[in-house]
Coordinates of C-alpha atoms and ligand atoms in Angstrom, one line a residue:
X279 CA 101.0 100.9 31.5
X280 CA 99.7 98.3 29.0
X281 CA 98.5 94.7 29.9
X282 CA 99.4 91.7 28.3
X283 CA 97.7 93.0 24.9
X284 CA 99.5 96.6 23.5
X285 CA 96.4 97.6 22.6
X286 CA 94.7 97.4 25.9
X287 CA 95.1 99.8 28.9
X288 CA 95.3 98.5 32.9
X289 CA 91.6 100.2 33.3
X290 CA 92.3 101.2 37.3
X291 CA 89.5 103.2 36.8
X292 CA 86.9 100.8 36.5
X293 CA 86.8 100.2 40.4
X294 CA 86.2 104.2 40.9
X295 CA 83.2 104.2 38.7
X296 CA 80.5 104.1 41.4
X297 CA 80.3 105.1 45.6
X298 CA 79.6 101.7 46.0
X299 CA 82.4 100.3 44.4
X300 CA 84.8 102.2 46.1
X301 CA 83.4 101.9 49.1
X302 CA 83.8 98.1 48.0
X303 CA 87.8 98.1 47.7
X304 CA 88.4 101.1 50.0
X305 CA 91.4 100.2 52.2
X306 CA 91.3 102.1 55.1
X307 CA 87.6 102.5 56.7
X308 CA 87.1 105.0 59.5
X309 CA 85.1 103.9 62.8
X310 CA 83.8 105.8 65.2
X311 CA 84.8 103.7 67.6
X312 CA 88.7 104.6 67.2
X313 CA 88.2 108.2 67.7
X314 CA 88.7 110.6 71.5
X315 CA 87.0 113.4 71.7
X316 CA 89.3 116.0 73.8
X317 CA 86.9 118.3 76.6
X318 CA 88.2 121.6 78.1
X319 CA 86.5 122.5 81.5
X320 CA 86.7 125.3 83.5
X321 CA 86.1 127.1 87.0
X322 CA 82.8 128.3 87.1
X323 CA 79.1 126.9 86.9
X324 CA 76.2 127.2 83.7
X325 CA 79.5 128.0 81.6
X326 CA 79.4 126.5 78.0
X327 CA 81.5 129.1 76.1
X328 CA 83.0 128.8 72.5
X329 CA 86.6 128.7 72.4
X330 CA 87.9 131.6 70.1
X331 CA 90.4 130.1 68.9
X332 CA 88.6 126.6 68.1
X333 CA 85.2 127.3 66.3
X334 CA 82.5 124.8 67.5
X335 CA 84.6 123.5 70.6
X336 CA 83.7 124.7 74.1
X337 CA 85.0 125.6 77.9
X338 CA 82.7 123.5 79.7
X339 CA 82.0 124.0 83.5
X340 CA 81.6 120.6 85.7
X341 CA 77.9 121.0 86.2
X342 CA 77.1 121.2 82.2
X343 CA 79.9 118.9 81.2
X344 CA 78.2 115.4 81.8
X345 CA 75.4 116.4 79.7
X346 CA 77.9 117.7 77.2
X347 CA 79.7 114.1 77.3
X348 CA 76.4 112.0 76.9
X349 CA 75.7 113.4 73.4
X350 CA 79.5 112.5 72.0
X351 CA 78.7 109.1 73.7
X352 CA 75.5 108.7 71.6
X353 CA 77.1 110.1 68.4
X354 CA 79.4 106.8 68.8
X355 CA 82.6 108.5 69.7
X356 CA 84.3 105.8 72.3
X357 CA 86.4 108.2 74.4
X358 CA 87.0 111.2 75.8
X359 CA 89.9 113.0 76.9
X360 CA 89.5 115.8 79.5
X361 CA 91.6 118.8 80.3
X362 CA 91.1 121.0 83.4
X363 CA 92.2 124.2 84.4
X364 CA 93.2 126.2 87.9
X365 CA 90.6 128.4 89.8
X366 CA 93.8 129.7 91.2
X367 CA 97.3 128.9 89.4
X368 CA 100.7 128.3 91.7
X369 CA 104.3 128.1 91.1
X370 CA 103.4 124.1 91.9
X371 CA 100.3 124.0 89.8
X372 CA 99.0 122.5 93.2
X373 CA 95.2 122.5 91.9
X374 CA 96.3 119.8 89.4
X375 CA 96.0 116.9 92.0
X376 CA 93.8 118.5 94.5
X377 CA 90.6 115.8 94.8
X378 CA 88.0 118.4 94.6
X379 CA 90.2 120.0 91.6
X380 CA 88.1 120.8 88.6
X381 CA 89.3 117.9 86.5
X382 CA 88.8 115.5 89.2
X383 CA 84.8 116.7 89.8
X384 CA 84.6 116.8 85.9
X385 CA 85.9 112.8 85.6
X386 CA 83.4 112.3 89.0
X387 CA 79.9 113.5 86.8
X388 CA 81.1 111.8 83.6
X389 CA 81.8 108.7 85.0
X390 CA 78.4 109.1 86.7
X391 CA 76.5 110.1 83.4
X392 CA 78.0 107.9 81.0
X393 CA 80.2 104.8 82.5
X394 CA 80.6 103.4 79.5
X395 CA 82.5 105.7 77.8
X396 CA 86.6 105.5 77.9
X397 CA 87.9 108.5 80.0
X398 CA 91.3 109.6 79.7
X399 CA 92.8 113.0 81.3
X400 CA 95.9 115.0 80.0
X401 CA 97.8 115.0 83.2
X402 CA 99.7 118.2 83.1
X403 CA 100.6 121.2 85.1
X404 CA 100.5 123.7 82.6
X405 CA 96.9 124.9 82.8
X406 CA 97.7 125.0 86.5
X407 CA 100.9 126.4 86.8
X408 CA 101.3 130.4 87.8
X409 CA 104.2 130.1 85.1
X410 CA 102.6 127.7 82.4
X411 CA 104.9 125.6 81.9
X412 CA 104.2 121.8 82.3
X413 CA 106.4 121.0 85.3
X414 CA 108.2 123.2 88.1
X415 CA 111.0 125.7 88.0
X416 CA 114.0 125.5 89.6
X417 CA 115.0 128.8 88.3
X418 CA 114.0 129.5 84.9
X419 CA 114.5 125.8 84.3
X420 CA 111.8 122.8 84.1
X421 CA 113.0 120.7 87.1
X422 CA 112.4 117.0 85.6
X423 CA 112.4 115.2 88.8
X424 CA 110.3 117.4 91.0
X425 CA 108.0 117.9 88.5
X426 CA 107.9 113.6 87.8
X427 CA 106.9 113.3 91.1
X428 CA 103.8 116.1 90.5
X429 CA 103.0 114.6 87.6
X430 CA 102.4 110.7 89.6
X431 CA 100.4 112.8 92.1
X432 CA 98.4 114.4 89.6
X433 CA 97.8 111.1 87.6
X434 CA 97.1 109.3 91.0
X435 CA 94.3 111.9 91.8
X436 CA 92.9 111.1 88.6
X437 CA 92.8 107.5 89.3
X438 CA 91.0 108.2 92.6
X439 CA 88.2 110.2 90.9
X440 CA 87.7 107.2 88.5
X441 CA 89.5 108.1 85.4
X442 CA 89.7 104.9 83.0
X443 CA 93.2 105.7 81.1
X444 CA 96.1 108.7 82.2
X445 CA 97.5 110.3 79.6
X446 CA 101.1 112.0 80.4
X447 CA 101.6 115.5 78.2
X448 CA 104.7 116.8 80.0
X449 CA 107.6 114.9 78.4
X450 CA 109.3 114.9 81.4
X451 CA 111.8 111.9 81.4
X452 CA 110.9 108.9 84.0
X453 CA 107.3 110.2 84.5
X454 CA 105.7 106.8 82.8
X455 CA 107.5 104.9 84.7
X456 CA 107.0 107.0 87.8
X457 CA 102.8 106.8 87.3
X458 CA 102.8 103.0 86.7
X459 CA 104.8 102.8 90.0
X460 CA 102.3 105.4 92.1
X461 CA 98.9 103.8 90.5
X462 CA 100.3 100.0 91.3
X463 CA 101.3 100.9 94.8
X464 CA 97.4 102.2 95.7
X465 CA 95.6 99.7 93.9
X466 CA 95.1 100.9 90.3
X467 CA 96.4 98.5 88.8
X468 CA 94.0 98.7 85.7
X469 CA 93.8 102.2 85.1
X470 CA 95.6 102.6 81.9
X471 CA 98.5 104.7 80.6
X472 CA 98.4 106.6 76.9
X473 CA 101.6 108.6 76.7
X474 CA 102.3 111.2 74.9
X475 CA 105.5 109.8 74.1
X476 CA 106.2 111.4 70.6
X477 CA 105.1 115.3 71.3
X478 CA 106.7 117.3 68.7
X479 CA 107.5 120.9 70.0
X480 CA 105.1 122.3 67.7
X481 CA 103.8 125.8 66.3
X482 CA 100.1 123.9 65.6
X483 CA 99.4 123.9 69.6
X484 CA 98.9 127.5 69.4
X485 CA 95.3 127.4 69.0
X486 CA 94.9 125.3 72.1
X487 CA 96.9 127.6 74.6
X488 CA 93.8 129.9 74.3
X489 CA 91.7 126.4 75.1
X490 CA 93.5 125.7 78.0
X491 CA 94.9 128.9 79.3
X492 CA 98.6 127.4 79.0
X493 CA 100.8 129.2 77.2
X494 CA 104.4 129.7 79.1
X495 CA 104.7 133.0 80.2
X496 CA 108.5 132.9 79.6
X497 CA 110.5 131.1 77.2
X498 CA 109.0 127.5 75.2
X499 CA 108.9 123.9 75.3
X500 CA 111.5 123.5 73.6
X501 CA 113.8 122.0 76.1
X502 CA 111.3 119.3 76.8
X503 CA 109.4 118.7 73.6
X504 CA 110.5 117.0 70.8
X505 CA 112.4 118.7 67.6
X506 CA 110.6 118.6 65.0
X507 CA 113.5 117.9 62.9
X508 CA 113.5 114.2 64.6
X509 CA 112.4 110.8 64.1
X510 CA 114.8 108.5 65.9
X511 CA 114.1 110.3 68.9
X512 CA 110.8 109.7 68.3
X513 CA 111.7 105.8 68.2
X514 CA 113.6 106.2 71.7
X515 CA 110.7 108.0 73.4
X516 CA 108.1 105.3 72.4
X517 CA 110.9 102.7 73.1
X518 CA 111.5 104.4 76.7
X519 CA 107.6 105.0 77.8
X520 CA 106.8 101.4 76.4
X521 CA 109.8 100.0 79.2
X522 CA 108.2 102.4 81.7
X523 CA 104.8 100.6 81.6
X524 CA 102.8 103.2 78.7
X525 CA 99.7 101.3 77.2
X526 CA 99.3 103.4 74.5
X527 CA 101.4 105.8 72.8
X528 CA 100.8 108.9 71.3
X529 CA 102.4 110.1 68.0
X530 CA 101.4 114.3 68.3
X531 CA 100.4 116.2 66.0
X532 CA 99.6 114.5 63.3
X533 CA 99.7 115.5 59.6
X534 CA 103.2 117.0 59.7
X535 CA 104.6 113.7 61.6
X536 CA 102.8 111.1 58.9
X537 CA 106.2 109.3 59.0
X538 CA 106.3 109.3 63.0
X539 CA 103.3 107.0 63.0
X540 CA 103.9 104.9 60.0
X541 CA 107.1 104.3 62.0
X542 CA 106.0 103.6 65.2
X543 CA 103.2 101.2 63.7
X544 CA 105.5 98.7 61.9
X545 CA 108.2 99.1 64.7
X546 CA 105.8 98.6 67.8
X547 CA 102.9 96.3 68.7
X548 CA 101.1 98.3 71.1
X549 CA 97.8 100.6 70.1
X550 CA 99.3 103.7 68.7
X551 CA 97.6 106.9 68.7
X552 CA 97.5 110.1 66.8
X553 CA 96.3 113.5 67.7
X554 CA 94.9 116.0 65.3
X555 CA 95.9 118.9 67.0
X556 CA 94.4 122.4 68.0
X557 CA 96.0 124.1 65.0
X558 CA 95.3 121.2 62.6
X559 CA 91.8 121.7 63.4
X560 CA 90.9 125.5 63.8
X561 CA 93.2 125.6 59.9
X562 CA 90.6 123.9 58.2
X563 CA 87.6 125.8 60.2
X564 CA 89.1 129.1 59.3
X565 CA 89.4 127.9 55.3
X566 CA 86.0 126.7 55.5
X567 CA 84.6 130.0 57.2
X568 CA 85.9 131.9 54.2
X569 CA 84.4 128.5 51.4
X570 CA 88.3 128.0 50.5
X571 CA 87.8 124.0 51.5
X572 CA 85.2 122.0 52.2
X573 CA 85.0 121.2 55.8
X574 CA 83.8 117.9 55.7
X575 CA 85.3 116.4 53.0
X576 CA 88.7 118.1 54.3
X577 CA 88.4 116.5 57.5
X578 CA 87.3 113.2 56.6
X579 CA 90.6 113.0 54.4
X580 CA 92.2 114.4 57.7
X581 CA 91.4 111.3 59.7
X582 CA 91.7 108.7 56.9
X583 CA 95.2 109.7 56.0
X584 CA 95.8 109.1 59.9
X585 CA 94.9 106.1 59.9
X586 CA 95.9 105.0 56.7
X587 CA 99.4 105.9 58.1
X588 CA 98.8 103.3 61.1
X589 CA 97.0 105.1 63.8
X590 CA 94.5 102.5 66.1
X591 CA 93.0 105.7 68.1
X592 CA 92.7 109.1 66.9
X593 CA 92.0 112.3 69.3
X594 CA 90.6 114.8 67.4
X595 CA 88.2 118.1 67.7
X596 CA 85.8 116.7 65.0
X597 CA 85.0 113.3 66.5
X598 CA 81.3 113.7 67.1
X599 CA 80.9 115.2 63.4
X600 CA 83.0 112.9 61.9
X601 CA 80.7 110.0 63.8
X602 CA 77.7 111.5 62.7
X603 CA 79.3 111.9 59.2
X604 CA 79.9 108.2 59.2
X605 CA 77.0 107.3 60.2
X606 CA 75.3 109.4 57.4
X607 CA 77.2 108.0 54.6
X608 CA 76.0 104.1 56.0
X609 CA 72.7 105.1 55.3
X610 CA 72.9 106.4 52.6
Ligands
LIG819 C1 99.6 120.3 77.6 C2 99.1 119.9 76.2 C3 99.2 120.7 75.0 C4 98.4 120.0 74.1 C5 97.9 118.9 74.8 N1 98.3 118.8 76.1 C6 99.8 121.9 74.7 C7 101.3 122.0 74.7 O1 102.0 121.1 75.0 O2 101.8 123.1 74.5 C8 98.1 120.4 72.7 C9 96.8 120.0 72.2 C10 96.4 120.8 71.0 O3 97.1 121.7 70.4 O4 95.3 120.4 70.4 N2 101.0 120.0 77.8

């Protein structure tokens, strides 16, 4: 409490006097350049519809989507990642690797429109599946090994249509290991893997079921997801896709599992990446609709305390605003 002299106080509040001194000795700065920016796209053409449950997020068709991208590209935002969904869903989510599938067109007039940009793809089955769950049944059960070998096909497909970096949502066990194998065998040797290694079985995805069309139409994912209650299993995931050949792993979601990343950034030296989920995001939109928080300054302190905890990458709903509000407080 006191410095060397009793009658002098430690003064921390000297450096907080002014903006620019705390911008001065602020420890963790947010870039632009570390945020994804996740797209939904959907059957259909001149479709750009807001998302109920996700205020000032969009189903994109294919035709409108390229444009859509270009402006997140010039707002600074490095990546993107892209979901697509099922004209018509089966018990095998077959759409999900077809090459004229709807995510594969979609990566096809991005990478046209903006090359530069970093495009990743959730490779899934759920938003493609008749059942919505993210593999295939064998019974009422997730069948992990026939639904591994869907999930290379998909992620392969992907590849093919030029996506820069696959990103694995399943959590089946063996799937990492299974893309690396199917992308090395045709040639793909640089296309990149971001796994969702530490997906939490969460209530804060509920928001993004209504995004993607993908909630199970029986049961949960619990018996593939993580429990929540967990953290060493965390650590065995990340261990387990980072033998399999994962790039990048994904700690999911984010402000509940603060400890999951802090933990996989001092244990792991790989990029490690956070997503600020569905429900993360449409919470604060829904406080700010009714002026209980302020939006920006809530999701600003969102994102910093992500990457204060040790995220590299951060996927998240507000990336082009929280660009442009970067950008804003440089020129101020
Ligand atoms: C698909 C998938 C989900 C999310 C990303 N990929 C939903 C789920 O697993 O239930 C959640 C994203 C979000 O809530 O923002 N497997």
């Amino acid at each position: 409490m006191l410095a060397d002299d009793e009658s002098r106080p430690v003064r921390l509040r000297r450096l907080r006097k002014t903006p620019a001194l705390r911008a001065l000795v602020r420890e963790t700065r947010v870039s632009a350049q570390q945020l994804i920016y996740p797209m939904f796209v959907v059957p259909g053409s001149g479709v750009k519809s807001e998302i109920g449950s996700l205020p000032g997020q969009f189903h994109w068709s294919v035709d409108r989507v390229a444009d859509a991208a270009r402006s997140v590209a010039d707002a600074g935002v490095s990546g993107l990642l892209l979901f697509g969904q099922a004209v018509i869903r089966s018990a095998s989510g077959s759409e999900a690797s077809a090459p004229d599938g709807i995510t594969q067109r979609a990566i096809e007039a991005i990478k046209a429109e903006v090359p530069d940009l970093v495009l990743c793809t959730d490779v899934c089955l759920c938003s493609y599946t008749d059942h919505g769950h993210c593999g295939v049944l064998d019974g009422e059960e997730v069948d992990n090994d026939a639904s591994v070998e869907r999930i290379a096909q998909v992620a392969l497909s992907h590849a093919r249509a030029g996506a820069d970096v696959v990103a694995p949502s399943d959590m089946m066990d063996g799937r990492v290991g299974a893309i690396r194998t199917r992308l090395d065998s045709h040639g793909f040797v640089d296309v990149s893997i971001m796994a969702y290694a530490a997906k939490y079985a969460s209530a804060f995805y509920g928001p993004f079921r209504e995004a993607a069309g993908s909630a199970p139409m029986f049961g949960d994912r619990r018996g593939y997801q993580l429990d929540p209650a967990n953290i060493r299993g965390a650590i065995r995931e990340v261990e387990l896709d980072l033998d399999e050949g994962a790039d990048i792993v994904i700690v999911k979601p984010s402000l509940t599992y603060l400890d999951v990343v802090a933990k996989v950034r001092s244990r792991f030296n790989v990029p490690v990446a956070a997503y600020v989920v569905s429900g993360e995001y449409a919470a604060i939109k829904a406080a700010a609709s009714r002026g209980w928080l302020d939006e920006r300054t809530a999701f600003m302190e969102t994102i910093t305390s992500v990457a204060r905890a040790g995220a590299d990458v951060i996927i998240t709903y507000s990336a082009p605003d929280v660009a442009r509000w970067i950008a804003e407080s440089r020129s101020r």
